[in-house]
Amino acid sequence: MNAQTERLALTGAAGAIEAARDAASLQGGTVPRGVAIIAHPHPLFGGTMDNKVVQTLARAFTQCGWTTVRFNFRGVGASAGVHDEGRGELQDLLAVVQQVAPQGPIALAGFSFGAFVTSHALAALWGEREVAQAVLVGTAASRFTVAPVPPEAHLRTLVLHGEQDDTVPLSAVLDWARPQILPVTVVPGGGHFFHGQLTLLKNLVVRHLQSGP
């Protein structure tokens, strides 16, 4: 993402996990708010930690004082293993959390397939860790069983979706969110990859992070 990006070699159940860490943007005398872990879109359709939406999320978090860690799911890039339809990928995400943020506040974010995996990580970690913020973008609710957001986490969670997403219809995300009475922020005219709207996407995430509890 920038010249200061630090490459990490982590370990998961399937072996090596390739990751990248970016330092928080801090004003003098301040310390990072915590560590944000960001999950990428579907590995079988070209998803990697260098995806533009993932990098946009990372920029938003670093701007708001979070150290950010992006990583490649099993079978992607230098990460060992093979695609596991979300089950092993959840274990990958949890392994990353344990290694890069064994204690202290964390934030979780994901895009598309990564948002689906992140939803299950949020459910698994809630009550055990201080999950200060969560951001789910282009949540793949039409393709996978996305976990409900814990009720106490609703105010800390931003769900963003493009109005004209032709990969994951907005209606599928609303069907997932409706029983939870979980708000969804809709980007008018937005597609799945937010082409031409990444700056808007970043600004919406920054606004959420700056206003959150």
mmCIF file of C-alpha atoms in Angstrom:
data_model
loop_
_atom_site.group_PDB
_atom_site.id
_atom_site.type_symbol
_atom_site.label_atom_id
_atom_site.label_comp_id
_atom_site.label_asym_id
_atom_site.label_seq_id
_atom_site.Cartn_x
_atom_site.Cartn_y
_atom_site.Cartn_z
ATOM 1 C CA MET A 1 0.000 0.000 0.000
ATOM 2 C CA ASN A 2 2.909 2.338 0.704
ATOM 3 C CA ALA A 3 6.669 2.282 1.183
ATOM 4 C CA GLN A 4 6.208 1.525 4.863
ATOM 5 C CA THR A 5 4.135 -1.613 4.300
ATOM 6 C CA GLU A 6 5.650 -4.440 6.341
ATOM 7 C CA ARG A 7 5.398 -7.960 4.966
ATOM 8 C CA LEU A 8 4.549 -10.600 7.577
ATOM 9 C CA ALA A 9 4.965 -14.385 7.563
ATOM 10 C CA LEU A 10 2.293 -15.841 9.834
ATOM 11 C CA THR A 11 1.173 -19.422 10.454
ATOM 12 C CA GLY A 12 -2.248 -21.050 10.306
ATOM 13 C CA ALA A 13 -3.700 -24.546 10.380
ATOM 14 C CA ALA A 14 -2.898 -24.980 6.665
ATOM 15 C CA GLY A 15 0.638 -23.595 6.982
ATOM 16 C CA ALA A 16 2.090 -20.233 6.041
ATOM 17 C CA ILE A 17 -0.154 -17.147 5.871
ATOM 18 C CA GLU A 18 1.093 -14.202 3.823
ATOM 19 C CA ALA A 19 0.165 -10.842 5.355
ATOM 20 C CA ALA A 20 0.967 -7.138 5.179
ATOM 21 C CA ARG A 21 0.900 -4.603 8.004
ATOM 22 C CA ASP A 22 0.554 -0.817 7.702
ATOM 23 C CA ALA A 23 1.238 1.521 10.597
ATOM 24 C CA ALA A 24 -1.466 3.828 11.894
ATOM 25 C CA SER A 25 -1.350 7.510 10.929
ATOM 26 C CA LEU A 26 -0.851 9.180 14.290
ATOM 27 C CA GLN A 27 -0.724 12.717 15.568
ATOM 28 C CA GLY A 28 2.112 13.562 17.920
ATOM 29 C CA GLY A 29 1.930 11.734 21.222
ATOM 30 C CA THR A 30 -1.013 9.486 20.298
ATOM 31 C CA VAL A 31 -0.939 5.706 20.199
ATOM 32 C CA PRO A 32 -2.741 3.340 17.801
ATOM 33 C CA ARG A 33 -6.381 2.635 18.602
ATOM 34 C CA GLY A 34 -5.751 -1.063 18.026
ATOM 35 C CA VAL A 35 -5.260 -3.497 15.168
ATOM 36 C CA ALA A 36 -7.696 -3.825 12.256
ATOM 37 C CA ILE A 37 -7.708 -7.131 10.358
ATOM 38 C CA ILE A 38 -9.112 -6.947 6.820
ATOM 39 C CA ALA A 39 -10.296 -9.942 4.761
ATOM 40 C CA HIS A 40 -10.280 -10.103 0.956
ATOM 41 C CA PRO A 41 -12.871 -11.261 -1.633
ATOM 42 C CA HIS A 42 -13.315 -14.744 -3.064
ATOM 43 C CA PRO A 43 -9.999 -16.574 -3.668
ATOM 44 C CA LEU A 44 -11.343 -18.510 -6.666
ATOM 45 C CA PHE A 45 -12.308 -15.295 -8.470
ATOM 46 C CA GLY A 46 -9.044 -13.408 -8.141
ATOM 47 C CA GLY A 47 -9.483 -12.087 -4.608
ATOM 48 C CA THR A 48 -6.269 -11.146 -2.785
ATOM 49 C CA MET A 49 -5.142 -8.840 -0.003
ATOM 50 C CA ASP A 50 -4.122 -6.344 -2.729
ATOM 51 C CA ASN A 51 -7.716 -5.934 -3.966
ATOM 52 C CA LYS A 52 -8.560 -2.232 -4.388
ATOM 53 C CA VAL A 53 -11.507 -2.295 -1.984
ATOM 54 C CA VAL A 54 -9.375 -4.066 0.645
ATOM 55 C CA GLN A 55 -6.644 -1.465 0.232
ATOM 56 C CA THR A 56 -9.232 1.313 0.460
ATOM 57 C CA LEU A 57 -10.479 -0.148 3.739
ATOM 58 C CA ALA A 58 -6.896 -0.309 5.001
ATOM 59 C CA ARG A 59 -6.339 3.358 4.140
ATOM 60 C CA ALA A 60 -9.494 4.354 6.011
ATOM 61 C CA PHE A 61 -8.436 2.468 9.130
ATOM 62 C CA THR A 62 -4.850 3.768 9.109
ATOM 63 C CA GLN A 63 -6.136 7.320 8.647
ATOM 64 C CA CYS A 64 -8.275 6.834 11.757
ATOM 65 C CA GLY A 65 -5.383 5.639 13.910
ATOM 66 C CA TRP A 66 -5.566 1.882 13.465
ATOM 67 C CA THR A 67 -2.668 -0.402 12.616
ATOM 68 C CA THR A 68 -3.978 -2.498 9.724
ATOM 69 C CA VAL A 69 -3.209 -6.059 8.694
ATOM 70 C CA ARG A 70 -4.310 -7.537 5.364
ATOM 71 C CA PHE A 71 -3.666 -11.206 4.631
ATOM 72 C CA ASN A 72 -4.114 -13.817 1.926
ATOM 73 C CA PHE A 73 -6.470 -16.687 2.641
ATOM 74 C CA ARG A 74 -5.170 -20.245 2.228
ATOM 75 C CA GLY A 75 -4.148 -21.034 -1.337
ATOM 76 C CA VAL A 76 -3.729 -17.384 -2.337
ATOM 77 C CA GLY A 77 -0.325 -15.852 -3.081
ATOM 78 C CA ALA A 78 2.265 -17.233 -0.677
ATOM 79 C CA SER A 79 -0.350 -18.625 1.743
ATOM 80 C CA ALA A 80 -0.308 -22.415 1.985
ATOM 81 C CA GLY A 81 -3.304 -24.725 1.610
ATOM 82 C CA VAL A 82 -6.350 -24.873 -0.643
ATOM 83 C CA HIS A 83 -9.682 -23.055 -0.716
ATOM 84 C CA ASP A 84 -12.083 -24.375 1.943
ATOM 85 C CA GLU A 85 -15.386 -22.567 1.177
ATOM 86 C CA GLY A 86 -15.110 -20.355 4.259
ATOM 87 C CA ARG A 87 -14.510 -22.918 6.979
ATOM 88 C CA GLY A 88 -10.718 -22.953 6.825
ATOM 89 C CA GLU A 89 -10.684 -19.275 5.904
ATOM 90 C CA LEU A 90 -12.372 -18.459 9.217
ATOM 91 C CA GLN A 91 -9.592 -20.355 10.957
ATOM 92 C CA ASP A 92 -7.060 -18.361 8.924
ATOM 93 C CA LEU A 93 -8.606 -15.080 10.070
ATOM 94 C CA LEU A 94 -8.709 -16.159 13.716
ATOM 95 C CA ALA A 95 -5.073 -17.304 13.493
ATOM 96 C CA VAL A 96 -4.091 -13.887 12.137
ATOM 97 C CA VAL A 97 -5.895 -12.161 15.015
ATOM 98 C CA GLN A 98 -4.098 -14.340 17.571
ATOM 99 C CA GLN A 99 -0.692 -13.546 16.083
ATOM 100 C CA VAL A 100 -0.913 -9.854 15.224
ATOM 101 C CA ALA A 101 -3.233 -8.746 18.050
ATOM 102 C CA PRO A 102 -3.063 -11.226 20.941
ATOM 103 C CA GLN A 103 -4.500 -8.578 23.242
ATOM 104 C CA GLY A 104 -6.002 -5.111 23.114
ATOM 105 C CA PRO A 105 -8.759 -3.646 20.920
ATOM 106 C CA ILE A 106 -9.303 -5.048 17.448
ATOM 107 C CA ALA A 107 -11.420 -4.127 14.450
ATOM 108 C CA LEU A 108 -12.653 -6.533 11.778
ATOM 109 C CA ALA A 109 -13.418 -5.688 8.167
ATOM 110 C CA GLY A 110 -14.062 -7.650 5.007
ATOM 111 C CA PHE A 111 -15.178 -7.330 1.409
ATOM 112 C CA SER A 112 -17.553 -9.744 -0.364
ATOM 113 C CA PHE A 113 -16.465 -13.321 0.559
ATOM 114 C CA GLY A 114 -14.211 -11.638 3.117
ATOM 115 C CA ALA A 115 -17.240 -9.955 4.706
ATOM 116 C CA PHE A 116 -18.943 -13.366 5.008
ATOM 117 C CA VAL A 117 -15.867 -14.791 6.761
ATOM 118 C CA THR A 118 -15.561 -11.659 8.909
ATOM 119 C CA SER A 119 -19.171 -12.020 10.075
ATOM 120 C CA HIS A 120 -18.361 -15.434 11.515
ATOM 121 C CA ALA A 121 -15.140 -14.145 13.083
ATOM 122 C CA LEU A 122 -17.114 -11.348 14.735
ATOM 123 C CA ALA A 123 -19.590 -13.893 16.115
ATOM 124 C CA ALA A 124 -16.753 -16.119 17.366
ATOM 125 C CA LEU A 125 -14.741 -13.330 18.996
ATOM 126 C CA TRP A 126 -17.564 -11.213 20.408
ATOM 127 C CA GLY A 127 -17.580 -11.504 24.188
ATOM 128 C CA GLU A 128 -14.007 -12.816 24.225
ATOM 129 C CA ARG A 129 -12.220 -9.809 22.735
ATOM 130 C CA GLU A 130 -12.840 -6.100 22.544
ATOM 131 C CA VAL A 131 -14.060 -5.778 18.960
ATOM 132 C CA ALA A 132 -14.291 -2.005 18.731
ATOM 133 C CA GLN A 133 -15.402 -1.692 15.093
ATOM 134 C CA ALA A 134 -16.633 -3.868 12.240
ATOM 135 C CA VAL A 135 -17.052 -3.000 8.558
ATOM 136 C CA LEU A 136 -18.769 -5.326 6.059
ATOM 137 C CA VAL A 137 -18.643 -4.255 2.399
ATOM 138 C CA GLY A 138 -20.440 -6.032 -0.452
ATOM 139 C CA THR A 139 -21.428 -8.773 1.983
ATOM 140 C CA ALA A 140 -21.908 -12.014 0.022
ATOM 141 C CA ALA A 141 -25.303 -12.829 1.506
ATOM 142 C CA SER A 142 -26.668 -14.323 -1.732
ATOM 143 C CA ARG A 143 -23.870 -16.884 -1.939
ATOM 144 C CA PHE A 144 -23.044 -17.838 1.659
ATOM 145 C CA THR A 145 -24.694 -18.077 5.070
ATOM 146 C CA VAL A 146 -23.586 -14.824 6.676
ATOM 147 C CA ALA A 147 -23.600 -14.846 10.480
ATOM 148 C CA PRO A 148 -25.913 -12.411 12.271
ATOM 149 C CA VAL A 149 -24.186 -9.441 13.870
ATOM 150 C CA PRO A 150 -24.363 -9.665 17.693
ATOM 151 C CA PRO A 151 -27.038 -7.156 18.820
ATOM 152 C CA GLU A 152 -24.598 -5.340 21.085
ATOM 153 C CA ALA A 153 -22.290 -4.852 18.093
ATOM 154 C CA HIS A 154 -24.837 -3.151 15.823
ATOM 155 C CA LEU A 155 -23.736 0.404 16.620
ATOM 156 C CA ARG A 156 -20.124 -0.579 16.008
ATOM 157 C CA THR A 157 -20.859 -2.224 12.661
ATOM 158 C CA LEU A 158 -21.049 -0.542 9.270
ATOM 159 C CA VAL A 159 -22.694 -2.533 6.465
ATOM 160 C CA LEU A 160 -22.027 -0.945 3.066
ATOM 161 C CA HIS A 161 -23.493 -2.103 -0.231
ATOM 162 C CA GLY A 162 -23.793 -0.819 -3.778
ATOM 163 C CA GLU A 163 -27.294 -0.152 -5.078
ATOM 164 C CA GLN A 164 -26.515 -1.787 -8.434
ATOM 165 C CA ASP A 165 -24.311 -4.638 -7.218
ATOM 166 C CA ASP A 166 -24.773 -7.380 -9.828
ATOM 167 C CA THR A 167 -22.606 -9.914 -7.971
ATOM 168 C CA VAL A 168 -24.497 -9.777 -4.674
ATOM 169 C CA PRO A 169 -27.957 -8.208 -5.094
ATOM 170 C CA LEU A 170 -28.788 -5.542 -2.544
ATOM 171 C CA SER A 171 -32.042 -7.409 -1.858
ATOM 172 C CA ALA A 172 -30.077 -10.395 -0.503
ATOM 173 C CA VAL A 173 -28.228 -8.201 1.993
ATOM 174 C CA LEU A 174 -31.476 -6.545 3.069
ATOM 175 C CA ASP A 175 -33.047 -9.999 3.559
ATOM 176 C CA TRP A 176 -30.108 -10.868 5.853
ATOM 177 C CA ALA A 177 -30.210 -7.545 7.707
ATOM 178 C CA ARG A 178 -33.992 -7.176 8.058
ATOM 179 C CA PRO A 179 -34.602 -9.777 10.818
ATOM 180 C CA GLN A 180 -31.766 -8.201 12.807
ATOM 181 C CA ILE A 181 -33.053 -4.637 12.241
ATOM 182 C CA LEU A 182 -29.462 -3.952 11.177
ATOM 183 C CA PRO A 183 -29.055 -0.783 9.093
ATOM 184 C CA VAL A 184 -27.461 -1.017 5.643
ATOM 185 C CA THR A 185 -25.761 2.005 4.057
ATOM 186 C CA VAL A 186 -26.474 1.990 0.313
ATOM 187 C CA VAL A 187 -24.218 3.737 -2.203
ATOM 188 C CA PRO A 188 -26.489 4.993 -5.025
ATOM 189 C CA GLY A 189 -25.418 3.580 -8.366
ATOM 190 C CA GLY A 190 -22.616 1.607 -6.728
ATOM 191 C CA GLY A 191 -21.490 -1.714 -8.174
ATOM 192 C CA HIS A 192 -19.823 -4.612 -6.403
ATOM 193 C CA PHE A 193 -16.306 -3.232 -6.811
ATOM 194 C CA PHE A 194 -17.286 0.441 -6.340
ATOM 195 C CA HIS A 195 -15.525 1.503 -9.551
ATOM 196 C CA GLY A 196 -15.177 5.282 -9.520
ATOM 197 C CA GLN A 197 -16.508 5.437 -5.964
ATOM 198 C CA LEU A 198 -13.579 4.231 -3.854
ATOM 199 C CA THR A 199 -13.033 7.709 -2.423
ATOM 200 C CA LEU A 200 -16.675 7.821 -1.330
ATOM 201 C CA LEU A 201 -16.320 4.320 0.136
ATOM 202 C CA LYS A 202 -13.252 5.395 2.103
ATOM 203 C CA ASN A 203 -14.959 8.543 3.379
ATOM 204 C CA LEU A 204 -18.003 6.595 4.571
ATOM 205 C CA VAL A 205 -15.770 4.181 6.487
ATOM 206 C CA VAL A 206 -13.748 7.052 7.982
ATOM 207 C CA ARG A 207 -16.954 8.747 9.108
ATOM 208 C CA HIS A 208 -18.089 5.536 10.793
ATOM 209 C CA LEU A 209 -14.752 5.000 12.518
ATOM 210 C CA GLN A 210 -14.592 8.560 13.780
ATOM 211 C CA SER A 211 -18.139 8.548 15.126
ATOM 212 C CA GLY A 212 -18.217 5.061 16.597
ATOM 213 C CA PRO A 213 -18.321 4.210 20.298
#
